[in-house]
Backbone as CSV, one residue per row, in Angstrom:
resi,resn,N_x,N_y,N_z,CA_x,CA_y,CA_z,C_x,C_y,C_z
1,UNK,160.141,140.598,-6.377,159.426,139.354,-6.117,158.392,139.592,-5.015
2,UNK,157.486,139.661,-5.263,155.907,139.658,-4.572,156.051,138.015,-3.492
3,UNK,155.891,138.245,-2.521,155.695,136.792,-1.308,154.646,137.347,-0.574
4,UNK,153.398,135.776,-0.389,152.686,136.112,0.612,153.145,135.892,1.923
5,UNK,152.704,136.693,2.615,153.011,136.081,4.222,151.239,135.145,4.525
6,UNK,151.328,134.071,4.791,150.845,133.483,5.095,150.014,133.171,6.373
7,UNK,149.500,134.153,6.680,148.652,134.253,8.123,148.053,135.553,8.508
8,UNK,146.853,135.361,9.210,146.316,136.827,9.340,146.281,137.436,10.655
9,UNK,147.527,136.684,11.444,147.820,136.877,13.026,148.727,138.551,12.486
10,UNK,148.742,139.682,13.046,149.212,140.895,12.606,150.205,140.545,13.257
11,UNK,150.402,140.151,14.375,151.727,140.283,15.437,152.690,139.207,13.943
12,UNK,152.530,138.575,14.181,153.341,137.592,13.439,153.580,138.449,11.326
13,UNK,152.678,138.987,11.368,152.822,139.484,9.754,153.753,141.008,10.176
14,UNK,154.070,141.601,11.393,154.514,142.743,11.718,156.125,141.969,11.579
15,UNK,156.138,140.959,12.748,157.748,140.628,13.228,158.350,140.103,11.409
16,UNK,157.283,139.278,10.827,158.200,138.621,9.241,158.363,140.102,8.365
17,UNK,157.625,141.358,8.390,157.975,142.249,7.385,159.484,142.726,8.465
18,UNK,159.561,143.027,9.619,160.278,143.754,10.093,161.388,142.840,9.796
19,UNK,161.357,141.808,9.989,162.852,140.529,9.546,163.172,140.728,7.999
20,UNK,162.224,139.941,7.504,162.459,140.400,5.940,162.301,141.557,5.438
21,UNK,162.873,142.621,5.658,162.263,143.827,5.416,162.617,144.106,3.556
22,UNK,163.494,143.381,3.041,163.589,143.519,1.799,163.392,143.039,0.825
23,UNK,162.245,141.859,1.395,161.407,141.425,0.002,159.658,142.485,0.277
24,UNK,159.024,142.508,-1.430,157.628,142.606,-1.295,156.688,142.083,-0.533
25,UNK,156.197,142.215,0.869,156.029,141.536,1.582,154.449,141.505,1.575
26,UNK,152.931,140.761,0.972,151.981,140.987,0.904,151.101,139.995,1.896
27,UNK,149.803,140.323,2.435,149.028,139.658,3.397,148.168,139.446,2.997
28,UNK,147.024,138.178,3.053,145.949,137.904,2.830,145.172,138.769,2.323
29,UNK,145.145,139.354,3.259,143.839,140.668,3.316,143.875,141.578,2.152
30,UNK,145.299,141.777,2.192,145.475,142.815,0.518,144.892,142.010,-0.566
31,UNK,145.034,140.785,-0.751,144.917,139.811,-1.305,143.067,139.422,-1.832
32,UNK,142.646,140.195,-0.181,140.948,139.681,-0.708,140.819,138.132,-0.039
33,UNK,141.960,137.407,1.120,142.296,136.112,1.251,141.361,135.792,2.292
34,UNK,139.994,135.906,2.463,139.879,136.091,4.104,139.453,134.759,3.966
35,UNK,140.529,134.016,4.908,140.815,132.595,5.431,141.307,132.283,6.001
36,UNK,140.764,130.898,7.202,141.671,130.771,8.372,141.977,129.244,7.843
37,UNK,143.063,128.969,8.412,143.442,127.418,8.001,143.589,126.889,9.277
38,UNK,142.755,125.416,9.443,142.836,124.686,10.478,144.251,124.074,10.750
39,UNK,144.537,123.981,11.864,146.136,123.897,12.054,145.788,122.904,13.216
40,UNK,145.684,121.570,12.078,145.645,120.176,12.608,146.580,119.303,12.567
41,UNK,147.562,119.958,12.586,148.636,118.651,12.412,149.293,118.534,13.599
42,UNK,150.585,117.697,13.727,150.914,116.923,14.733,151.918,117.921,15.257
43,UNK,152.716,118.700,14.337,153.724,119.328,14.970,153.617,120.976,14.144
44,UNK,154.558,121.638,14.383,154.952,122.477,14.225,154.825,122.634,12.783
45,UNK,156.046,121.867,12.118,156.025,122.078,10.395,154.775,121.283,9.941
46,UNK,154.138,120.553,10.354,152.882,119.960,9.130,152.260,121.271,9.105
47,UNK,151.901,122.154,10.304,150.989,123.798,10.439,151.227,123.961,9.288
48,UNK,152.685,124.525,9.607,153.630,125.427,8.687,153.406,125.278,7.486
49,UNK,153.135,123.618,6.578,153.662,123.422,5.812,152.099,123.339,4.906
50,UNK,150.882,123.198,5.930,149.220,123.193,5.533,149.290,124.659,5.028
51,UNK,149.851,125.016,5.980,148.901,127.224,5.691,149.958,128.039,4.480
52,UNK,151.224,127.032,4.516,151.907,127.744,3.249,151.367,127.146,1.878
53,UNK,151.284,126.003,1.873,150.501,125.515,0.568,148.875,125.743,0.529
54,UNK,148.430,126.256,1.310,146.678,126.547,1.118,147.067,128.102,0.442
55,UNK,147.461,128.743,1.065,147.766,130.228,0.761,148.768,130.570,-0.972
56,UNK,149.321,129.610,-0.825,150.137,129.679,-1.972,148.941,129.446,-3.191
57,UNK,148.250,128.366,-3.056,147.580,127.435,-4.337,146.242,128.845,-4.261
58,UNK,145.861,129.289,-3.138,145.036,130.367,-3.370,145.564,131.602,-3.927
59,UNK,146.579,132.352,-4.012,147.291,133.442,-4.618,147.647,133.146,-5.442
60,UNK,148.553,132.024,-5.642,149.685,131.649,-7.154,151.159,132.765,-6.549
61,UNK,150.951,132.578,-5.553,152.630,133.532,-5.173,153.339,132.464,-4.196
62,UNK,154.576,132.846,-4.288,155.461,132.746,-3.086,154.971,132.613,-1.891
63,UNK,154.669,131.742,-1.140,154.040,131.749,0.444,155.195,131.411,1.513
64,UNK,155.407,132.231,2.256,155.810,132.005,3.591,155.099,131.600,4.656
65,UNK,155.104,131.150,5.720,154.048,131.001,6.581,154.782,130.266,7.820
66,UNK,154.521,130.163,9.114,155.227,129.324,10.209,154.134,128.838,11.361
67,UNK,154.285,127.918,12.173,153.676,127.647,13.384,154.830,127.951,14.653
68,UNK,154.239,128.265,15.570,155.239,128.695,16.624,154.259,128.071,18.136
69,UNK,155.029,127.808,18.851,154.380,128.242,20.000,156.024,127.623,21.184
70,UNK,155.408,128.017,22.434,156.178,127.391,23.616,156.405,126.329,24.254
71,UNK,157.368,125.702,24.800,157.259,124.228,25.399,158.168,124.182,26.293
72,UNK,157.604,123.832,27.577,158.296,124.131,29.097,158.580,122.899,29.521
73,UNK,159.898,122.553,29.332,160.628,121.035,30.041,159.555,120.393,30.702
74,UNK,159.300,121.166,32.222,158.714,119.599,33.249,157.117,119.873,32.725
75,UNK,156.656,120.681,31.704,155.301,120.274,31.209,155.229,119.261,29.943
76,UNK,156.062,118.596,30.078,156.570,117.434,28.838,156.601,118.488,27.470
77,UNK,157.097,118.992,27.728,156.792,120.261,26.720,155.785,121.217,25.960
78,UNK,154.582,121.021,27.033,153.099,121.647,26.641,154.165,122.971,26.817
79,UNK,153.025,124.089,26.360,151.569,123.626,25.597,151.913,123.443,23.938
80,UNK,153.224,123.419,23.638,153.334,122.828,22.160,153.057,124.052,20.853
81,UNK,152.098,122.670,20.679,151.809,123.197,18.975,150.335,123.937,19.384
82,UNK,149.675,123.300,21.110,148.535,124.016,20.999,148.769,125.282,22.243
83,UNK,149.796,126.027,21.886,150.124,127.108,22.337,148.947,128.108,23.036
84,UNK,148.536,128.434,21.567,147.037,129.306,21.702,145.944,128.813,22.359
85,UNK,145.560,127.438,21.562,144.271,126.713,22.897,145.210,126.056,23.952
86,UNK,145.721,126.528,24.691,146.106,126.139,26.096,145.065,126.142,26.959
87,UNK,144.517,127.251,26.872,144.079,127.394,27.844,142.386,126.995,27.909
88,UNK,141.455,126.513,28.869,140.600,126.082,28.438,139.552,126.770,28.542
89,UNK,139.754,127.831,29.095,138.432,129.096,28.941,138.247,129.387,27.936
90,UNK,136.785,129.441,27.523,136.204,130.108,26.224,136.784,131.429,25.903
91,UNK,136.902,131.857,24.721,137.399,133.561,24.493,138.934,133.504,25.296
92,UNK,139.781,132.755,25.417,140.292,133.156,26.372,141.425,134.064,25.972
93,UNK,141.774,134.977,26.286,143.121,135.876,25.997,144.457,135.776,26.011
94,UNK,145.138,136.644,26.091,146.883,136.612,25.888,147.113,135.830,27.590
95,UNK,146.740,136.894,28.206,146.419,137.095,29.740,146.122,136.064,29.985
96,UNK,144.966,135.605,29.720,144.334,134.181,30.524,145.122,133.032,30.257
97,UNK,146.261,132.763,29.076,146.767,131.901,28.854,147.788,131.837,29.571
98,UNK,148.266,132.965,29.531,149.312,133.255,30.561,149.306,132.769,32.247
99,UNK,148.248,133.460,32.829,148.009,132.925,34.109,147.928,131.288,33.989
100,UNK,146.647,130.829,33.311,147.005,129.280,33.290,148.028,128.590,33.358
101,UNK,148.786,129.374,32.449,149.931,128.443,32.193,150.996,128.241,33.588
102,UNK,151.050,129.786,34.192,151.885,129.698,35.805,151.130,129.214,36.526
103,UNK,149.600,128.897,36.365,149.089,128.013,37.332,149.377,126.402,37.916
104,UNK,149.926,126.397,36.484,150.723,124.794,36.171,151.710,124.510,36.560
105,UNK,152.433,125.579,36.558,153.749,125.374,37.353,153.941,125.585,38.398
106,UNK,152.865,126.617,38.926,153.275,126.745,40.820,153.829,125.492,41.288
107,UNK,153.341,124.200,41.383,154.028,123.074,42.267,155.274,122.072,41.736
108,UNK,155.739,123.143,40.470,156.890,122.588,39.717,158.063,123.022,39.818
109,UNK,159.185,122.295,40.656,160.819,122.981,40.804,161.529,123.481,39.801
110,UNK,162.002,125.187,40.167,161.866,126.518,39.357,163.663,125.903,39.206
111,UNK,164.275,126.626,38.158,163.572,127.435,37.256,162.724,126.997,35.912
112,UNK,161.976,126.853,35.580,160.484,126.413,34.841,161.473,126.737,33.185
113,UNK,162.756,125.930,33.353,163.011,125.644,31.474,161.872,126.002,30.357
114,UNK,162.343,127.029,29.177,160.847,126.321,28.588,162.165,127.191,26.976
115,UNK,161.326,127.123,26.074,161.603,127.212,24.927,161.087,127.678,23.656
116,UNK,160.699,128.419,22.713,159.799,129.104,21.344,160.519,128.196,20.709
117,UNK,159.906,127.813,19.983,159.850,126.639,18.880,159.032,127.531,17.520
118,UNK,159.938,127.697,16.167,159.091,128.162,15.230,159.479,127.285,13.705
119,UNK,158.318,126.850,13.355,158.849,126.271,11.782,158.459,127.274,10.711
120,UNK,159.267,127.373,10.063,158.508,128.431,8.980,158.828,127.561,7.426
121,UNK,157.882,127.768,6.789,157.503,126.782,5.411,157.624,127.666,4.187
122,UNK,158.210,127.224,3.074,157.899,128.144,1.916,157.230,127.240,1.074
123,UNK,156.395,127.830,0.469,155.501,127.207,-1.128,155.746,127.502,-2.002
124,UNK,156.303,127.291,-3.014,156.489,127.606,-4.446,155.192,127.293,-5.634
125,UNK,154.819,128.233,-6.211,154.241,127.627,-7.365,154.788,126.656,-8.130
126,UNK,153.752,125.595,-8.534,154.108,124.586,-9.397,155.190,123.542,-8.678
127,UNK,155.567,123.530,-7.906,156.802,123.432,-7.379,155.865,121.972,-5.770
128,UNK,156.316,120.752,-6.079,155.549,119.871,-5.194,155.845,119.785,-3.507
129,UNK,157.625,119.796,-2.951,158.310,120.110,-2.227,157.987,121.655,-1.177
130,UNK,157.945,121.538,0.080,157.716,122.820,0.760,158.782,122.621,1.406
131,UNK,159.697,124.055,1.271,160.810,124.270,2.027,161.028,124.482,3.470
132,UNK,161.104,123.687,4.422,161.201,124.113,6.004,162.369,125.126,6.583
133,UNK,162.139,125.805,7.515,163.534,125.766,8.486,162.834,126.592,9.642
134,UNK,163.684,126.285,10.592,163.300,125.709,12.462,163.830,126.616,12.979
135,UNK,163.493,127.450,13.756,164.110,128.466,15.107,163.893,128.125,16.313
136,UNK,164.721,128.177,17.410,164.804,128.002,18.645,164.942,129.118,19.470
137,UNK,164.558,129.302,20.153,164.986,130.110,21.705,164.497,129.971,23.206
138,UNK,165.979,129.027,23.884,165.527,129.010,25.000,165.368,129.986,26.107
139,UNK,165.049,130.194,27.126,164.384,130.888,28.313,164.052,130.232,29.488
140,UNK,163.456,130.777,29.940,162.484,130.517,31.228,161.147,131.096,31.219
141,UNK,160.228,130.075,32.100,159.618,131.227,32.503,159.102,132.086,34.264
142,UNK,159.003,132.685,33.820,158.737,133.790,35.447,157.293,133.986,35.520
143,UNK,157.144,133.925,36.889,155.602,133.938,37.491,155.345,135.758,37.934
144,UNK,155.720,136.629,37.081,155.528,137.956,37.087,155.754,138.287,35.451
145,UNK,154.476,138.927,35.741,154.675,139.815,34.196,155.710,140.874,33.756
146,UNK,156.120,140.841,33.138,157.795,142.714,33.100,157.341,142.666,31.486
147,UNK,157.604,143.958,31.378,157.296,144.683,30.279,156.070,145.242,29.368
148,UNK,156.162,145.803,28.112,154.798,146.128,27.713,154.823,145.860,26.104
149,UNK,155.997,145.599,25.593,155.941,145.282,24.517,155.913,143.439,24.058
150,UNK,155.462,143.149,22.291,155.408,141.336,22.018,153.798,141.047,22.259
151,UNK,153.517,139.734,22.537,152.548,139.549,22.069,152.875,138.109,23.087
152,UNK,151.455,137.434,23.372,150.687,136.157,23.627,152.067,135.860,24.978
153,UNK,152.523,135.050,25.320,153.705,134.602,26.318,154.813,134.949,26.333
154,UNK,155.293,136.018,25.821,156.200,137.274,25.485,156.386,138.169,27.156
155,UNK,155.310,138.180,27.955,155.603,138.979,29.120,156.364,138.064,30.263
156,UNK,156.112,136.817,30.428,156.579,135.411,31.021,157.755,135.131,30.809
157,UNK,158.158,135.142,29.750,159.180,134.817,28.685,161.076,135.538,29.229
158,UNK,161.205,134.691,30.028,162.684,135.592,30.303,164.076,134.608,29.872
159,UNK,165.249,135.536,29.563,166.077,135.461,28.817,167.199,135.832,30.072
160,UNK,167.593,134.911,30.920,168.665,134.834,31.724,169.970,135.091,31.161
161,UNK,170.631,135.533,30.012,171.903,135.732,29.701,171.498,137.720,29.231
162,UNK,170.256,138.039,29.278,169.720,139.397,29.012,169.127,140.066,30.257
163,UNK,168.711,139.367,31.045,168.048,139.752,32.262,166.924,140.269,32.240
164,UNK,166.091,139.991,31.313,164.935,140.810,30.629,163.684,139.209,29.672
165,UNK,162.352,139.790,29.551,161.566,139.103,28.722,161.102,139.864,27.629
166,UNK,160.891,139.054,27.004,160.491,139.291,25.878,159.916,140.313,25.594
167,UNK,158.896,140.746,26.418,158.006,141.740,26.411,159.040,143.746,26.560
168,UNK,160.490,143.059,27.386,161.296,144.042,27.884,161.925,144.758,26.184
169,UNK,162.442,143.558,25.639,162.932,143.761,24.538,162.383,144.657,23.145
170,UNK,163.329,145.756,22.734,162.851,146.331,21.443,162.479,145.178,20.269
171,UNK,161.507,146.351,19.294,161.616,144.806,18.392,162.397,144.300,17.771
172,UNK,163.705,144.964,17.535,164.688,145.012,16.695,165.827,143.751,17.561
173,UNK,165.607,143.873,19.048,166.384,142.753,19.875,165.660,141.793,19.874
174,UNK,164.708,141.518,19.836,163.995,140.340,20.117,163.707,139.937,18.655
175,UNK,163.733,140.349,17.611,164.017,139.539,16.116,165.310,139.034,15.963
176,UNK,166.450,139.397,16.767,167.921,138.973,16.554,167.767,137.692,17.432
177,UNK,166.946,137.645,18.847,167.495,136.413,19.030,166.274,134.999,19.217
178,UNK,165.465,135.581,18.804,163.752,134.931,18.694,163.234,133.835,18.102
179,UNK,162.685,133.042,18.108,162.866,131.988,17.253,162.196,132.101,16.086
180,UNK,161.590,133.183,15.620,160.842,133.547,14.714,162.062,134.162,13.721
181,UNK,162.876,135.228,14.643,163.955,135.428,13.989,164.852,134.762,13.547
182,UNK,165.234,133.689,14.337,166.093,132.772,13.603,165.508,131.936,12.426
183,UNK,164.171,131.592,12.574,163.893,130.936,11.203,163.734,131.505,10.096
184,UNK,163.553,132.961,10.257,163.180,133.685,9.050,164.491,133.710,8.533
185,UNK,165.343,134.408,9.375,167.190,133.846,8.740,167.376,133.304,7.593
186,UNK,167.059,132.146,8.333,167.106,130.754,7.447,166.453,130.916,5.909
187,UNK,165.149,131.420,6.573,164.166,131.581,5.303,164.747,132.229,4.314
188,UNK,165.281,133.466,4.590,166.039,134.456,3.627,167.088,134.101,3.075
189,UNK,167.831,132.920,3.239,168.876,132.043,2.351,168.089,131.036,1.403
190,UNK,167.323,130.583,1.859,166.350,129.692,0.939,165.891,130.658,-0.098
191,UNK,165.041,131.314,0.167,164.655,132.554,-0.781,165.520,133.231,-1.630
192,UNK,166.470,133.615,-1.174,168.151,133.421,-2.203,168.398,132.514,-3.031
193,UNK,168.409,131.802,-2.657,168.164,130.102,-3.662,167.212,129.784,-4.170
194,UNK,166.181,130.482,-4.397,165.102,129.495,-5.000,165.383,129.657,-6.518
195,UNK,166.430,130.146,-7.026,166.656,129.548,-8.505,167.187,128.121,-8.161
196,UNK,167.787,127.774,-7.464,168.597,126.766,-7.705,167.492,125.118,-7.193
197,UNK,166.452,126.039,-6.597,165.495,124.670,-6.442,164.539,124.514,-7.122
């Protein structure tokens, strides 16, 4: 069974082949897909649930696809769904989002709760219904960068029952307890089932 992965972020098309490593796992690009989908919705799964059905109705395959980002208790849970535009510098980077974001919290009583939030969506051909399911992982975050591995708020990102962030973690640990990892989980029982839906 041929599935698209649904996005042309590599970090994110690396961690879903390395999770699912045992379906056909194909990307836009192989595809000829070059398209970005506006990711206007309110939460997490409408993303999820826009870029799996745009991608799907454009291939005619299986689409996977998710929205993710972070949400830190006393920032009412910014930066959300707009994870990536957090930050308000033009061009701005992994880095620059990063600093912003501890800029926000300097005058906020530590430890700075925060949380990865991921929905991941499936599309079926022909099929009207898009399948959800939700990953969590809480943390903190720390006003020092540690490590060199992950991607976007991955260096911030610490895991008080590990003693380590995200960035510390192999990829193989940080798909076991990630929220990307946990939804794909999920995903891979749905995908098991899709005779039965």
């Amino acid at each position: 069974m041929r599935i698209l992965i649904g996005t042309n972020n590599r970090h994110k098309i690396q961690e879903i082949q390395d999770i699912l490593f045992e379906y056909e796992l194909v990307t836009p690009a192989e595809l000829a897909l070059d398209f970005d989908v506006e990711e206007d919705g309110k939460t997490f799964e409408e993303n999820a649930e826009k870029k799996a059905m745009f991608f799907c109705k454009k291939s005619g395959l299986i689409t996977i696809a998710d929205d993710s980002g972070l949400e830190v208790e006393c920032l009412d849970n910014a930066p959300g769904i707009y994870s990536h535009r957090y930050c308000p510098k033009p061009h701005a980077t992994d880095a620059d989002r990063r600093q912003y974001l501890i800029k926000n919290l300097l005058d906020k009583p530590r430890p700075w709760c925060a949380r990865f939030y991921c929905a991941a969506a499936i599309a079926v051909p022909g099929k009207p219904d898009i399948l959800i399911a939700q990953g969590i992982c809480p943390g903190e975050i720390i006003d020092e960068e540690r490590g060199s591995g992950g991607f976007g708020y991955d260096p911030i990102f610490y895991i008080p029952e590990l003693g380590k962030t995200f960035s510390e973690l192999s990829e193989s640990e940080k798909n076991n307890i990630s929220h990307r990892g946990k939804a794909m989980e999920k995903v891979r029982v749905l995908l098991e089932n899709l005779g039965e839906y």
